[in-house]
Amino acid sequence: MSTAEQESGQETMLAPTDLEQSDTVLVENEDDDDSSLKLPKSAFTPINFSSGGRRVIDLYRAYKVDKELDPRPSFQRGYVWDKNRATKLIESILLHVPLPLVYTAEEDNGVEVVIDGQQRLTTCFSFIDGYFPLSKKDEERKARGETVKNRPFRLGKMKILSHLEGKSYEEMESDEKKTINNFNIHIIKISKYSHPDVKFEIFERLNTGSASLSDQEIRNCIYRGTYNNFISEIANNATFQTILGIKNSAARMQDVELVLRFMAFNEVSYINYDQKMRGFLNTHMRENRSLSQEKQERYKRDFITAIENTFSVFGEQAFRRYSPGSSKNPNGRWESAVNKALFDIIMFWFARYEKRQIIHARDAIRERFIELSVSDQDFIDAVTLGTADPGRVRTRFKKWGDALEAIIEIPQDERRLFSFEEKRSLFQKDPICAICNQQISHIEDCEIDHIKPYSQGGSTSTENGRLTHRYCNRARGAR
């Protein structure tokens, strides 16, 4: 039986997977980034594993006494097993049923952190201690000074060893304690001397077949340090969380990865992006692992500038794609999930403008974004297909950067496009599409078309403009 099958919980006595969870999808698109990482041959020499059985009591001492084992590192999700699942594990141990492998990684300081097996080890250690571990929510409450009671760990209903039901570790007979203490758990430890990017790849493969760690969860383990803590703190920015529609933190560290993407592009620039996204983010995080205080302040300042400018223009619809509608329903809509590629370009360029510049032109910026999203096929492809490809990355960055520059620096007397105020005026007067004669649901679903084409000398004025659905205007071929 495979590890994945063992961890599924289908066997009567085996523990379910530590990594089962139900996640809310925050981001719409992945980066189509299955390519291998660019690594020199020398990177593969120091890969190093150690494996073997270790007694529960020895693992407990390494955790409790010597502080050489961390079963609940910050990147893990906390203890989530209930009493029944915990009891099931202890009964399996007492019956000498082999458990799935536990994977650990050695930190630079020699401490082992648990990559897969947190729930199993924490259950064993907690049973010996006599109390269930606190959940992450309870830990947060305790940190705020609230009173949190530890629950005594007594065994629940058991399928075979029913005479032990209701007992704690201390109440067991000495031979039963010895069985638990001497039970061997097979550990695979990844050495600290392994190249970080190779460790990343190894972690990903170890998780294949189960509810795997996300790329950012793996980074959070491998590149632990000042920078890792910093981007996690930045992800708690209130405006950022409002835009993402979350409270506290997103599942699978999706919010933290977005922060990392901004930091990486903001520092390196899209012009120097010459690999695939995974390697790009890994490299940036590795090189900035011990981020100086000076850089932290600059990174934070740039992030706040970018996110506030973003919210000023797009509000809670920021980083979402806009769909112009269809022949059946010409009214457009905003997608609900965040598009990573749009996040990259919007944040990057907004970090380079002052808020007063953005506020002054926010209606025109929003309008131009929608126009690009529905009419520029190269831009559409660059934010939806093969988004990690260097060519597509440069395309979307340049197109949005050029669009912003044209809006913010355009002379007020050179008008090719109608203003948002002119559109609002026509919409409030009569929100009917001049092409399909159907009502326009929302002001963002429409645009103004020149009655007499601009190319033929038609003026950009409300007298020479008519309101249309974006879809209808483009379906007939905009003039």
XYZ file of C-alpha atoms in Angstrom:
479
model
C 0.000 0.000 0.000
C 1.337 3.469 -0.921
C 1.833 6.298 1.558
C -0.998 8.233 -0.071
C -3.337 5.240 0.335
C -2.250 4.773 3.928
C -2.835 8.423 4.699
C -6.287 8.458 3.128
C -7.774 6.933 6.258
C -9.305 3.974 4.373
C -7.427 1.393 6.468
C -9.131 0.588 9.760
C -6.293 1.547 12.050
C -4.064 3.928 10.089
C -3.955 7.661 10.655
C -5.467 9.971 8.002
C -3.243 12.409 6.161
C -1.849 15.405 7.998
C -2.411 17.597 4.976
C -6.117 17.155 4.287
C -7.832 20.516 4.108
C -10.508 22.434 2.269
C -9.111 25.548 0.640
C -10.802 28.580 -0.803
C -9.368 29.411 -4.196
C -8.239 32.994 -4.011
C -6.300 33.265 -7.250
C -7.628 32.477 -10.689
C -4.603 31.479 -12.710
C -1.490 29.482 -12.054
C 1.656 30.277 -13.985
C 1.739 27.229 -16.296
C 5.157 26.737 -14.772
C 6.061 23.061 -14.926
C 9.538 23.652 -16.311
C 12.649 22.556 -14.474
C 14.536 25.048 -12.352
C 17.717 26.558 -13.804
C 20.419 25.136 -11.597
C 24.128 24.508 -12.092
C 25.288 20.886 -11.999
C 27.108 21.616 -8.764
C 23.755 22.209 -7.083
C 22.943 18.522 -7.269
C 26.041 17.201 -5.539
C 25.173 18.004 -1.954
C 21.704 16.415 -1.954
C 21.673 14.395 1.142
C 19.095 12.312 2.970
C 19.177 10.298 6.110
C 16.545 7.744 6.938
C 15.745 5.272 9.664
C 13.414 4.353 12.465
C 13.398 6.507 15.580
C 11.584 5.730 18.798
C 8.683 7.923 19.847
C 10.364 8.665 23.178
C 13.582 9.758 21.429
C 11.637 12.045 19.116
C 9.765 13.408 22.152
C 13.033 14.235 23.932
C 14.440 15.863 20.803
C 11.326 18.058 20.772
C 10.713 18.692 24.458
C 14.136 18.582 26.079
C 16.817 19.188 23.465
C 14.703 21.529 21.276
C 16.178 19.858 18.182
C 12.853 18.902 16.587
C 10.054 21.306 15.652
C 6.849 19.370 14.868
C 4.775 22.535 14.427
C 6.818 25.045 12.410
C 5.166 28.315 11.380
C 4.449 27.153 7.845
C 2.255 24.307 9.074
C -1.442 24.826 9.615
C -1.701 23.881 13.285
C -3.279 20.912 14.994
C -6.623 19.930 13.456
C -7.270 16.324 14.449
C -10.240 15.558 16.646
C -10.301 13.111 19.547
C -11.405 10.162 17.390
C -8.550 10.530 14.897
C -6.015 11.005 17.683
C -7.320 7.918 19.493
C -7.125 5.935 16.277
C -3.423 6.759 15.945
C -2.589 5.745 19.527
C -4.485 2.478 19.066
C -2.543 1.800 15.861
C 0.736 2.293 17.741
C -0.348 -0.025 20.560
C -1.212 -2.636 17.925
C 2.198 -2.181 16.218
C 0.591 -1.087 12.963
C 3.230 0.611 10.717
C 2.582 4.307 10.146
C 3.320 6.347 7.010
C 6.730 7.981 6.632
C 7.439 11.277 8.349
C 9.493 13.829 6.403
C 11.682 16.436 8.047
C 14.150 19.062 6.851
C 17.272 20.172 8.663
C 17.640 23.901 9.221
C 20.972 25.737 9.105
C 21.077 25.671 12.911
C 20.593 21.915 12.952
C 16.956 21.936 14.081
C 14.669 19.524 12.239
C 11.319 20.892 11.057
C 8.505 18.530 10.171
C 7.356 18.756 6.566
C 4.842 15.915 6.526
C 3.760 14.161 9.690
C 2.922 17.075 11.960
C -0.434 15.700 13.124
C 0.990 12.238 13.902
C 4.002 13.457 15.886
C 2.038 16.172 17.687
C -0.575 13.580 18.682
C 2.086 11.296 20.156
C 3.824 14.104 22.028
C 0.554 15.554 23.325
C -0.639 12.188 24.575
C 2.582 11.814 26.580
C 2.146 15.375 27.920
C -1.464 14.647 28.874
C -3.129 17.527 27.002
C -4.380 18.166 23.483
C -2.374 20.879 21.722
C -3.976 24.251 21.202
C -5.371 25.083 17.793
C -3.920 28.087 15.987
C -7.040 30.089 16.896
C -6.580 29.258 20.576
C -2.886 30.145 20.328
C -3.849 33.537 18.881
C -6.382 34.056 21.678
C -3.748 33.142 24.261
C -1.291 35.592 22.673
C -3.935 38.326 23.080
C -4.079 37.596 26.796
C -7.353 35.660 26.749
C -7.811 32.658 29.025
C -7.541 29.398 27.127
C -7.927 26.026 28.835
C -5.942 22.975 27.766
C -8.094 19.902 27.160
C -6.929 16.734 28.947
C -5.940 14.032 26.439
C -7.883 10.867 27.252
C -8.474 8.153 24.703
C -11.870 8.003 23.055
C -13.746 5.091 21.552
C -11.422 2.278 20.414
C -12.315 -0.518 17.982
C -10.078 -3.205 19.446
C -8.472 -2.067 22.710
C -11.739 -0.991 24.318
C -10.364 -1.549 27.845
C -8.185 1.556 27.340
C -11.051 3.918 26.543
C -11.031 7.027 28.735
C -7.437 6.515 29.885
C -4.609 9.016 29.768
C -0.960 8.152 29.158
C -0.180 8.340 32.874
C -3.024 5.933 33.707
C -1.715 3.220 31.397
C 0.146 0.133 32.528
C 3.941 0.297 32.252
C 4.084 -2.196 29.389
C 1.550 -0.124 27.415
C 3.636 3.002 27.980
C 6.743 1.128 26.822
C 4.945 0.058 23.651
C 4.226 3.702 22.815
C 7.672 4.949 23.866
C 9.557 2.303 21.897
C 7.376 2.423 18.790
C 9.523 3.162 15.724
C 8.495 5.894 13.309
C 10.381 5.933 10.041
C 11.870 9.382 9.354
C 13.284 10.740 6.098
C 15.429 13.787 6.850
C 16.606 16.198 4.134
C 20.028 17.557 5.006
C 20.709 21.260 5.473
C 23.496 20.933 2.909
C 21.059 20.350 0.049
C 20.733 23.229 -2.430
C 17.601 25.270 -1.507
C 16.034 25.001 -4.959
C 16.678 21.271 -5.046
C 15.076 21.000 -1.616
C 12.109 22.901 -3.047
C 11.752 20.329 -5.822
C 12.131 17.466 -3.370
C 9.457 18.873 -1.075
C 7.080 19.217 -3.997
C 7.622 15.613 -5.055
C 7.237 14.323 -1.513
C 3.809 15.929 -1.394
C 2.678 14.640 -4.787
C -0.244 12.267 -4.390
C -1.571 13.823 -1.210
C -2.990 17.259 -0.458
C 0.350 18.839 -1.287
C 1.924 21.946 0.122
C 1.693 24.947 -2.162
C 4.837 26.506 -3.628
C 4.679 29.294 -1.057
C 4.215 26.887 1.844
C 7.362 25.105 0.681
C 9.244 28.409 0.385
C 8.025 29.293 3.846
C 9.803 26.219 5.116
C 13.006 26.320 3.051
C 13.705 30.056 3.200
C 12.796 30.717 6.801
C 14.239 33.923 8.185
C 13.794 37.684 8.320
C 12.386 38.061 4.819
C 9.954 35.200 5.210
C 8.562 36.758 8.397
C 8.473 40.185 6.758
C 6.316 39.227 3.761
C 3.940 37.328 6.045
C 3.495 40.490 8.113
C 2.968 42.638 5.006
C 0.209 40.258 3.886
C -1.793 41.422 6.934
C -2.175 44.915 5.448
C -5.845 45.833 5.942
C -6.365 47.326 2.458
C -4.737 44.305 0.834
C -6.978 41.918 2.777
C -10.064 43.964 1.879
C -9.216 43.708 -1.821
C -8.615 39.972 -1.553
C -11.812 39.513 0.436
C -10.149 37.721 3.354
C -9.636 38.174 7.076
C -6.334 37.407 8.794
C -4.808 35.116 6.138
C -5.601 33.182 2.977
C -5.514 29.417 2.571
C -2.261 27.907 1.329
C -0.431 31.238 1.791
C -1.834 32.593 -1.484
C -1.782 36.121 -0.067
C 1.855 35.832 1.016
C 2.867 34.607 -2.429
C 1.219 37.654 -3.997
C 3.260 39.895 -1.705
C 6.402 38.016 -2.715
C 5.588 38.477 -6.400
C 5.279 42.210 -5.924
C 8.522 42.444 -3.962
C 10.423 40.390 -6.537
C 9.265 42.343 -9.591
C 9.557 45.665 -7.776
C 13.192 44.950 -6.929
C 14.388 43.098 -10.022
C 12.002 44.572 -12.662
C 10.184 42.654 -15.359
C 12.940 43.627 -17.806
C 15.320 41.271 -15.979
C 12.833 38.399 -15.747
C 14.437 35.674 -17.857
C 13.282 32.388 -16.346
C 10.059 30.810 -15.149
C 8.107 32.144 -12.189
C 8.942 29.444 -9.678
C 12.688 29.883 -10.071
C 12.343 33.665 -10.187
C 10.516 33.787 -6.851
C 12.771 31.170 -5.255
C 15.892 33.092 -6.251
C 14.549 36.393 -4.935
C 13.534 34.855 -1.626
C 16.826 33.025 -1.204
C 18.955 36.091 -1.986
C 16.971 38.274 0.432
C 16.599 35.717 3.199
C 18.194 38.037 5.765
C 16.632 41.291 4.627
C 18.132 44.446 6.146
C 15.962 46.852 8.121
C 16.593 49.548 5.523
C 15.309 47.341 2.717
C 12.326 46.260 4.779
C 11.267 49.869 5.204
C 11.647 50.582 1.487
C 9.819 47.417 0.450
C 6.980 48.176 2.859
C 6.709 51.786 1.702
C 6.499 50.723 -1.953
C 3.905 48.058 -1.183
C 1.675 50.489 0.716
C 1.922 53.066 -2.089
C 0.975 50.435 -4.666
C -1.915 48.907 -2.724
C -3.441 52.280 -1.805
C -3.235 53.491 -5.400
C -4.796 50.223 -6.511
C -7.695 50.544 -4.090
C -8.251 54.185 -5.093
C -8.834 53.127 -8.699
C -10.344 49.642 -8.548
C -11.659 49.167 -5.028
C -12.576 45.556 -4.259
C -12.548 44.672 -7.963
C -8.776 45.121 -8.131
C -6.702 42.392 -9.808
C -9.805 40.805 -11.356
C -10.406 40.329 -15.059
C -13.271 42.131 -16.722
C -15.471 40.176 -19.151
C -17.334 42.308 -21.732
C -20.356 40.042 -22.078
C -21.695 37.994 -24.969
C -24.379 38.068 -27.639
C -26.820 36.484 -25.189
C -25.978 38.920 -22.412
C -24.069 42.019 -23.541
C -23.658 43.260 -19.984
C -20.160 42.636 -18.675
C -18.958 41.440 -15.297
C -15.881 41.295 -13.077
C -14.416 37.880 -12.282
C -14.439 36.947 -8.607
C -10.924 35.494 -8.319
C -7.659 37.399 -8.357
C -5.566 37.138 -11.511
C -1.881 36.892 -10.560
C -0.670 38.367 -13.828
C -2.870 41.445 -13.379
C -1.742 41.754 -9.780
C 1.886 41.876 -10.952
C 1.477 44.704 -13.428
C -0.989 46.842 -11.490
C 1.076 46.796 -8.301
C 4.396 47.279 -10.109
C 3.346 50.438 -11.958
C 1.220 51.928 -9.189
C 4.257 51.771 -6.881
C 5.885 54.286 -9.244
C 3.264 57.024 -9.015
C 2.166 59.332 -6.248
C -1.382 59.010 -5.035
C -2.312 62.517 -6.225
C -1.341 61.540 -9.782
C -3.495 58.416 -9.643
C -6.488 60.067 -7.973
C -6.519 62.797 -10.607
C -6.780 60.233 -13.422
C -8.482 57.267 -11.744
C -11.585 57.192 -13.944
C -9.497 57.272 -17.105
C -7.175 54.585 -15.708
C -10.069 52.282 -14.882
C -11.580 52.876 -18.305
C -8.302 52.144 -20.077
C -7.824 48.953 -18.078
C -11.236 47.677 -19.126
C -10.538 48.626 -22.723
C -7.275 46.666 -22.738
C -8.998 43.725 -21.069
C -11.661 43.407 -23.757
C -10.040 44.650 -26.966
C -6.285 43.992 -26.929
C -5.785 40.299 -27.693
C -2.052 40.374 -26.981
C -2.768 41.800 -23.535
C -5.567 39.292 -22.928
C -3.290 36.393 -23.884
C -0.486 37.738 -21.714
C -2.653 37.626 -18.573
C -4.414 34.328 -19.258
C -2.138 31.975 -21.242
C 1.372 30.838 -20.373
C 1.661 33.693 -17.921
C 5.115 32.630 -16.660
C 6.655 32.896 -20.120
C 9.205 35.782 -20.227
C 7.750 37.148 -23.473
C 4.232 37.250 -22.088
C 5.479 38.796 -18.848
C 7.202 41.645 -20.705
C 4.180 42.145 -22.984
C 1.693 42.706 -20.179
C 4.031 44.894 -18.134
C 4.876 47.123 -21.091
C 1.332 47.487 -22.343
C -0.039 48.501 -18.954
C 2.930 50.741 -18.202
C 2.559 52.549 -21.538
C -1.185 52.926 -20.987
C -0.689 54.499 -17.560
C 2.009 56.860 -18.779
C -0.187 58.035 -21.663
C -3.096 58.754 -19.312
C -1.181 60.483 -16.551
C 0.966 62.625 -18.861
C -1.539 63.334 -21.664
C -2.088 67.055 -22.409
C -5.622 68.087 -21.412
C -6.365 69.653 -24.831
C -5.597 66.498 -26.869
C -8.723 64.426 -26.583
C -9.216 61.236 -28.524
C -11.206 59.465 -25.798
C -14.333 60.514 -23.949
C -13.975 61.214 -20.246
C -15.638 59.172 -17.546
C -17.759 62.174 -16.585
C -19.110 62.395 -20.134
C -19.946 58.728 -20.030
C -21.627 59.106 -16.658
C -23.707 61.997 -18.022
C -24.979 59.938 -20.978
C -25.560 56.868 -18.792
C -27.631 58.793 -16.268
C -29.630 60.408 -19.055
C -30.512 57.217 -20.970
C -28.735 53.888 -20.230
C -29.813 52.205 -23.463
C -27.349 50.693 -25.954
C -27.570 52.524 -29.300
C -26.779 49.266 -31.147
C -28.872 46.506 -29.518
C -31.439 48.813 -27.847
C -31.193 46.860 -24.592
C -30.697 48.427 -21.190
C -27.102 48.711 -19.977
C -26.884 47.308 -16.445
C -23.817 49.115 -15.195
C -21.736 52.057 -16.286
C -18.665 49.813 -16.645
C -20.490 47.707 -19.238
C -20.633 50.616 -21.682
C -18.486 52.980 -23.693
C -19.108 56.009 -25.867
C -18.860 55.594 -29.614
C -18.302 58.583 -31.924
C -21.389 59.131 -34.072
C -19.204 60.775 -36.680
C -15.890 58.867 -36.547
C -12.954 60.666 -34.994
C -10.871 59.712 -38.039
C -13.309 61.697 -40.199
C -13.129 64.809 -38.060
C -15.813 63.919 -35.542
C -15.415 65.751 -32.255
C -14.968 64.075 -28.884
C -18.053 65.642 -27.318
C -21.303 64.347 -25.868
C -23.141 65.829 -28.881
C -21.157 63.466 -31.131
C -21.297 60.465 -28.791
C -23.690 57.589 -28.286
C -23.769 55.043 -25.500
C -23.201 51.364 -26.401
C -22.410 48.098 -24.702
C -18.698 47.397 -24.931
C -19.551 44.031 -26.403
C -21.921 45.443 -29.029
C -19.523 48.199 -30.097
C -16.651 45.781 -30.565
C -18.768 43.076 -32.141
C -19.715 45.463 -34.933
C -16.172 46.818 -35.226
C -15.382 50.016 -33.334
C -14.994 53.072 -35.508
